[in-house]
Amino acid sequence: MIPRLQERYQREIVPELAKRLGRKNPLSLPRLEKIVVNMGVGKALQDKKYLEEAVDALSLITGQKPVVTRARKSVAGFRVRRGMAIGCMVTLRRRRMYEFLDRLISLALPRVRDFRGLNPKAFDGHGNYNLGLSEQFVFPELNPDRYSRPQGMNITIVTTTESDEEARLLLQLLGMPFRAG
């Protein structure tokens, strides 16, 4: 079964992109490559329970088992030693990527408190978009009673284009709610 956002991309968005960008070859058009969801768990240094909760929450949100990330170098000020578990991340591709993006746009973002749209300038100069959520409870899959504290996350949407304008157009056509201006 093809996710509805992927089907919409193939049926409606590809012809619209070709028309707006003036290209005939569909392989030259921007498309989604992957989505990386990352949770940094600073409290995991004191109590391993927080990291286990973050891994559990991320697996429920994405439908995929997260990888535990470890510190690359020691930082005395944060009491972090090289190799300590400090977070978790998931890389979503193909079907799961479209399903996650569809749930993010249609379910999670409208549930964010005082949401006025996403920053249209949060691109990195190479066509990739980053957004942060302050708590994971905006996803309806999670039961807030099961988790002891809210945990933020960073979501990176990687596209095949090197141009921020083309990536912005792609995400707008996919339904990302950008702020005006």
Tab-separated table of N, CA and C in Angstrom, residues 60-167:
chain	number	residue	atom	x	y	z
A	60	LEU	N	7.731	4.487	19.004
A	60	LEU	CA	6.286	4.584	18.807
A	60	LEU	C	5.935	5.648	17.767
A	61	ILE	N	6.624	6.763	17.800
A	61	ILE	CA	6.337	7.871	16.879
A	61	ILE	C	6.690	7.498	15.438
A	62	THR	N	7.853	6.871	15.245
A	62	THR	CA	8.350	6.633	13.888
A	62	THR	C	8.047	5.243	13.347
A	63	GLY	N	7.779	4.280	14.218
A	63	GLY	CA	7.541	2.918	13.761
A	63	GLY	C	8.819	2.185	13.417
A	64	GLN	N	9.924	2.657	13.932
A	64	GLN	CA	11.230	2.075	13.641
A	64	GLN	C	12.083	2.147	14.903
A	65	LYS	N	12.957	1.162	15.107
A	65	LYS	CA	13.780	1.144	16.317
A	65	LYS	C	14.902	2.183	16.214
A	66	PRO	N	15.009	3.079	17.220
A	66	PRO	CA	16.054	4.112	17.177
A	66	PRO	C	17.445	3.568	17.494
A	67	VAL	N	18.435	4.291	17.020
A	67	VAL	CA	19.828	4.002	17.329
A	67	VAL	C	20.223	4.906	18.492
A	68	VAL	N	20.872	4.362	19.502
A	68	VAL	CA	21.343	5.172	20.627
A	68	VAL	C	22.612	5.887	20.183
A	69	THR	N	22.623	7.224	20.333
A	69	THR	CA	23.794	8.003	19.944
A	69	THR	C	24.702	8.194	21.152
A	70	ARG	N	25.981	8.220	20.884
A	70	ARG	CA	26.981	8.328	21.952
A	70	ARG	C	27.837	9.567	21.739
A	71	ALA	N	28.387	10.084	22.828
A	71	ALA	CA	29.220	11.289	22.766
A	71	ALA	C	30.502	10.996	21.984
A	72	ARG	N	30.861	11.905	21.073
A	72	ARG	CA	32.073	11.723	20.277
A	72	ARG	C	33.323	12.144	21.031
A	73	LYS	N	33.145	13.149	21.922
A	73	LYS	CA	34.310	13.580	22.691
A	73	LYS	C	33.880	13.976	24.096
A	74	SER	N	34.821	14.016	24.998
A	74	SER	CA	34.555	14.353	26.393
A	74	SER	C	34.437	15.862	26.565
A	75	VAL	N	33.441	16.287	27.383
A	75	VAL	CA	33.262	17.702	27.708
A	75	VAL	C	33.126	17.787	29.226
A	76	ALA	N	34.164	18.293	29.876
A	76	ALA	CA	34.187	18.321	31.339
A	76	ALA	C	33.077	19.186	31.918
A	77	GLY	N	32.759	20.292	31.267
A	77	GLY	CA	31.723	21.206	31.760
A	77	GLY	C	30.352	20.565	31.845
A	78	PHE	N	30.078	19.608	30.967
A	78	PHE	CA	28.786	18.923	30.976
A	78	PHE	C	28.854	17.550	31.642
A	79	ARG	N	30.033	17.201	32.159
A	79	ARG	CA	30.272	15.889	32.772
A	79	ARG	C	29.986	14.748	31.790
A	80	VAL	N	30.416	14.951	30.558
A	80	VAL	CA	30.214	13.953	29.513
A	80	VAL	C	31.561	13.352	29.143
A	81	ARG	N	31.598	12.035	29.103
A	81	ARG	CA	32.812	11.347	28.659
A	81	ARG	C	32.543	10.711	27.304
A	82	ARG	N	33.610	10.550	26.552
A	82	ARG	CA	33.497	9.951	25.229
A	82	ARG	C	32.873	8.557	25.338
A	83	GLY	N	31.870	8.309	24.487
A	83	GLY	CA	31.231	6.996	24.474
A	83	GLY	C	29.976	6.885	25.328
A	84	MET	N	29.653	7.925	26.103
A	84	MET	CA	28.438	7.875	26.928
A	84	MET	C	27.200	8.020	26.056
A	85	ALA	N	26.140	7.301	26.393
A	85	ALA	CA	24.877	7.404	25.665
A	85	ALA	C	24.221	8.742	25.997
A	86	ILE	N	23.956	9.551	24.969
A	86	ILE	CA	23.402	10.897	25.204
A	86	ILE	C	22.141	11.188	24.397
A	87	GLY	N	21.658	10.238	23.621
A	87	GLY	CA	20.450	10.485	22.843
A	87	GLY	C	20.108	9.314	21.954
A	88	CYS	N	19.132	9.539	21.074
A	88	CYS	CA	18.743	8.506	20.123
A	88	CYS	C	18.251	9.170	18.841
A	89	MET	N	18.322	8.424	17.748
A	89	MET	CA	17.907	8.961	16.455
A	89	MET	C	17.375	7.868	15.546
A	90	VAL	N	16.553	8.289	14.578
A	90	VAL	CA	15.982	7.387	13.593
A	90	VAL	C	16.111	8.044	12.229
A	91	THR	N	16.514	7.282	11.217
A	91	THR	CA	16.531	7.759	9.839
A	91	THR	C	15.413	7.049	9.093
A	92	LEU	N	14.469	7.829	8.581
A	92	LEU	CA	13.319	7.276	7.870
A	92	LEU	C	13.492	7.478	6.372
A	93	ARG	N	13.207	6.446	5.619
A	93	ARG	CA	13.273	6.525	4.157
A	93	ARG	C	12.027	5.875	3.566
A	94	ARG	N	11.798	6.137	2.287
A	94	ARG	CA	10.705	5.554	1.514
A	94	ARG	C	9.343	5.655	2.195
A	95	ARG	N	8.649	4.537	2.345
A	95	ARG	CA	7.264	4.530	2.822
A	95	ARG	C	7.113	5.140	4.214
A	96	ARG	N	7.970	4.757	5.135
A	96	ARG	CA	7.880	5.278	6.509
A	96	ARG	C	8.112	6.781	6.560
A	97	MET	N	8.974	7.280	5.688
A	97	MET	CA	9.258	8.714	5.631
A	97	MET	C	7.989	9.491	5.249
A	98	TYR	N	7.287	9.020	4.218
A	98	TYR	CA	6.063	9.703	3.788
A	98	TYR	C	4.970	9.592	4.845
A	99	GLU	N	4.845	8.429	5.484
A	99	GLU	CA	3.836	8.265	6.539
A	99	GLU	C	4.120	9.206	7.712
A	100	PHE	N	5.399	9.305	8.127
A	100	PHE	CA	5.769	10.182	9.235
A	100	PHE	C	5.497	11.644	8.884
A	101	LEU	N	5.887	12.076	7.677
A	101	LEU	CA	5.686	13.464	7.276
A	101	LEU	C	4.197	13.798	7.214
A	102	ASP	N	3.390	12.862	6.732
A	102	ASP	CA	1.942	13.067	6.671
A	102	ASP	C	1.371	13.252	8.081
A	103	ARG	N	1.794	12.404	9.041
A	103	ARG	CA	1.321	12.534	10.423
A	103	ARG	C	1.835	13.813	11.066
A	104	LEU	N	3.069	14.208	10.745
A	104	LEU	CA	3.636	15.443	11.292
A	104	LEU	C	2.820	16.651	10.829
A	105	ILE	N	2.525	16.714	9.524
A	105	ILE	CA	1.814	17.865	8.962
A	105	ILE	C	0.353	17.898	9.396
A	106	SER	N	-0.329	16.756	9.329
A	106	SER	CA	-1.778	16.765	9.551
A	106	SER	C	-2.185	16.580	11.008
A	107	LEU	N	-1.369	15.910	11.828
A	107	LEU	CA	-1.765	15.645	13.215
A	107	LEU	C	-0.923	16.377	14.262
A	108	ALA	N	0.401	16.286	14.151
A	108	ALA	CA	1.270	16.781	15.229
A	108	ALA	C	1.392	18.312	15.244
A	109	LEU	N	1.700	18.929	14.113
A	109	LEU	CA	1.912	20.378	14.110
A	109	LEU	C	0.668	21.164	14.523
A	110	PRO	N	-0.550	20.765	14.097
A	110	PRO	CA	-1.722	21.505	14.585
A	110	PRO	C	-1.939	21.398	16.097
A	111	ARG	N	-1.338	20.392	16.747
A	111	ARG	CA	-1.499	20.217	18.194
A	111	ARG	C	-0.465	20.995	19.002
A	112	VAL	N	0.507	21.626	18.341
A	112	VAL	CA	1.525	22.423	19.039
A	112	VAL	C	0.856	23.669	19.602
A	113	ARG	N	1.116	23.938	20.868
A	113	ARG	CA	0.520	25.100	21.525
A	113	ARG	C	1.030	26.398	20.897
A	114	ASP	N	0.121	27.358	20.665
A	114	ASP	CA	0.438	28.669	20.081
A	114	ASP	C	1.173	28.552	18.747
A	115	PHE	N	0.754	27.621	17.909
A	115	PHE	CA	1.413	27.393	16.617
A	115	PHE	C	0.963	28.435	15.607
A	116	ARG	N	1.938	29.148	15.042
A	116	ARG	CA	1.638	30.175	14.050
A	116	ARG	C	2.314	29.886	12.716
A	117	GLY	N	2.773	28.687	12.525
A	117	GLY	CA	3.444	28.312	11.285
A	117	GLY	C	4.931	28.090	11.507
A	118	LEU	N	5.532	27.367	10.588
A	118	LEU	CA	6.961	27.060	10.665
A	118	LEU	C	7.783	28.192	10.060
A	119	ASN	N	9.007	28.325	10.529
A	119	ASN	CA	9.922	29.348	10.024
A	119	ASN	C	10.320	28.997	8.590
A	120	PRO	N	10.005	29.860	7.614
A	120	PRO	CA	10.362	29.549	6.223
A	120	PRO	C	11.851	29.719	5.924
A	121	LYS	N	12.629	30.201	6.895
A	121	LYS	CA	14.060	30.438	6.665
A	121	LYS	C	14.953	29.408	7.343
A	122	ALA	N	14.393	28.307	7.844
A	122	ALA	CA	15.183	27.321	8.591
A	122	ALA	C	15.855	26.296	7.677
A	123	PHE	N	16.258	26.734	6.494
A	123	PHE	CA	16.982	25.860	5.572
A	123	PHE	C	18.477	26.041	5.781
A	124	ASP	N	19.264	25.032	5.430
A	124	ASP	CA	20.700	25.066	5.729
A	124	ASP	C	21.573	25.540	4.573
A	125	GLY	N	20.973	25.969	3.459
A	125	GLY	CA	21.763	26.417	2.325
A	125	GLY	C	21.987	25.315	1.305
A	126	HIS	N	21.600	24.078	1.626
A	126	HIS	CA	21.758	22.943	0.712
A	126	HIS	C	20.432	22.236	0.476
A	127	GLY	N	19.308	22.912	0.749
A	127	GLY	CA	18.005	22.330	0.479
A	127	GLY	C	17.456	21.433	1.567
A	128	ASN	N	18.037	21.455	2.765
A	128	ASN	CA	17.550	20.635	3.874
A	128	ASN	C	16.865	21.533	4.895
A	129	TYR	N	15.769	21.032	5.482
A	129	TYR	CA	14.979	21.823	6.428
A	129	TYR	C	15.061	21.214	7.817
A	130	ASN	N	15.237	22.069	8.829
A	130	ASN	CA	15.300	21.630	10.229
A	130	ASN	C	14.190	22.279	11.026
A	131	LEU	N	13.556	21.484	11.890
A	131	LEU	CA	12.579	22.048	12.806
A	131	LEU	C	12.690	21.330	14.138
A	132	GLY	N	12.364	22.041	15.185
A	132	GLY	CA	12.423	21.464	16.523
A	132	GLY	C	11.051	21.466	17.165
A	133	LEU	N	10.766	20.414	17.900
A	133	LEU	CA	9.531	20.338	18.683
A	133	LEU	C	9.930	20.303	20.149
A	134	SER	N	9.240	21.071	20.986
A	134	SER	CA	9.633	21.161	22.389
A	134	SER	C	9.162	19.964	23.216
A	135	GLU	N	8.157	19.241	22.733
A	135	GLU	CA	7.748	18.041	23.456
A	135	GLU	C	7.191	17.008	22.501
A	136	GLN	N	7.349	15.741	22.867
A	136	GLN	CA	6.940	14.652	21.984
A	136	GLN	C	5.456	14.337	22.090
A	137	PHE	N	4.737	14.950	23.028
A	137	PHE	CA	3.334	14.608	23.261
A	137	PHE	C	2.392	15.174	22.199
A	138	VAL	N	2.901	15.939	21.224
A	138	VAL	CA	2.044	16.411	20.139
A	138	VAL	C	1.678	15.261	19.197
A	139	PHE	N	2.404	14.159	19.273
A	139	PHE	CA	2.068	12.985	18.470
A	139	PHE	C	1.008	12.175	19.200
A	140	PRO	N	-0.110	11.872	18.553
A	140	PRO	CA	-1.217	11.188	19.227
A	140	PRO	C	-0.911	9.738	19.613
A	141	GLU	N	0.169	9.153	19.102
A	141	GLU	CA	0.512	7.766	19.426
A	141	GLU	C	0.957	7.609	20.877
A	142	LEU	N	1.422	8.704	21.476
A	142	LEU	CA	1.995	8.634	22.820
A	142	LEU	C	0.953	8.901	23.891
A	143	ASN	N	1.002	8.107	24.950
A	143	ASN	CA	0.162	8.307	26.123
A	143	ASN	C	0.987	9.114	27.137
A	144	PRO	N	0.585	10.347	27.464
A	144	PRO	CA	1.388	11.184	28.361
A	144	PRO	C	1.562	10.592	29.763
A	145	ASP	N	0.662	9.711	30.181
A	145	ASP	CA	0.778	9.110	31.511
A	145	ASP	C	1.940	8.134	31.603
A	146	ARG	N	2.402	7.625	30.469
A	146	ARG	CA	3.471	6.621	30.462
A	146	ARG	C	4.864	7.216	30.630
A	147	TYR	N	5.002	8.522	30.385
A	147	TYR	CA	6.326	9.146	30.377
A	147	TYR	C	6.437	10.149	31.510
A	148	SER	N	7.613	10.166	32.158
A	148	SER	CA	7.792	10.995	33.352
A	148	SER	C	8.045	12.473	33.026
A	149	ARG	N	8.576	12.757	31.843
A	149	ARG	CA	8.847	14.153	31.505
A	149	ARG	C	8.789	14.368	30.003
A	150	PRO	N	8.401	15.594	29.578
A	150	PRO	CA	8.380	15.876	28.133
A	150	PRO	C	9.794	15.934	27.572
A	151	GLN	N	9.946	15.491	26.353
A	151	GLN	CA	11.251	15.430	25.704
A	151	GLN	C	11.143	16.088	24.338
A	152	GLY	N	12.045	16.989	24.022
A	152	GLY	CA	12.044	17.657	22.725
A	152	GLY	C	12.709	16.800	21.664
A	153	MET	N	12.560	17.222	20.422
A	153	MET	CA	13.185	16.489	19.323
A	153	MET	C	13.495	17.433	18.173
A	154	ASN	N	14.471	17.031	17.371
A	154	ASN	CA	14.847	17.771	16.183
A	154	ASN	C	14.514	16.909	14.976
A	155	ILE	N	13.883	17.509	13.959
A	155	ILE	CA	13.502	16.792	12.753
A	155	ILE	C	14.197	17.458	11.576
A	156	THR	N	14.965	16.683	10.813
A	156	THR	CA	15.662	17.181	9.645
A	156	THR	C	15.070	16.523	8.410
A	157	ILE	N	14.620	17.338	7.477
A	157	ILE	CA	14.046	16.836	6.229
A	157	ILE	C	15.079	17.076	5.132
A	158	VAL	N	15.610	15.992	4.570
A	158	VAL	CA	16.672	16.070	3.569
A	158	VAL	C	16.056	15.887	2.182
A	159	THR	N	16.342	16.840	1.292
A	159	THR	CA	15.843	16.765	-0.081
A	159	THR	C	17.000	16.530	-1.050
A	160	THR	N	16.663	16.210	-2.298
A	160	THR	CA	17.701	15.920	-3.290
A	160	THR	C	18.244	17.179	-3.954
A	161	THR	N	17.642	18.334	-3.710
A	161	THR	CA	18.079	19.562	-4.357
A	161	THR	C	19.107	20.301	-3.502
A	162	GLU	N	19.920	21.113	-4.150
A	162	GLU	CA	20.901	21.939	-3.436
A	162	GLU	C	20.362	23.352	-3.205
A	163	SER	N	19.183	23.638	-3.746
A	163	SER	CA	18.617	24.987	-3.675
A	163	SER	C	17.549	25.063	-2.584
A	164	ASP	N	17.678	26.067	-1.716
A	164	ASP	CA	16.677	26.268	-0.665
A	164	ASP	C	15.315	26.644	-1.243
A	165	GLU	N	15.307	27.417	-2.329
A	165	GLU	CA	14.040	27.850	-2.930
A	165	GLU	C	13.267	26.660	-3.483
A	166	GLU	N	13.978	25.742	-4.159
A	166	GLU	CA	13.316	24.552	-4.708
A	166	GLU	C	12.811	23.657	-3.579
A	167	ALA	N	13.602	23.513	-2.520
A	167	ALA	CA	13.189	22.687	-1.375
A	167	ALA	C	11.981	23.314	-0.684
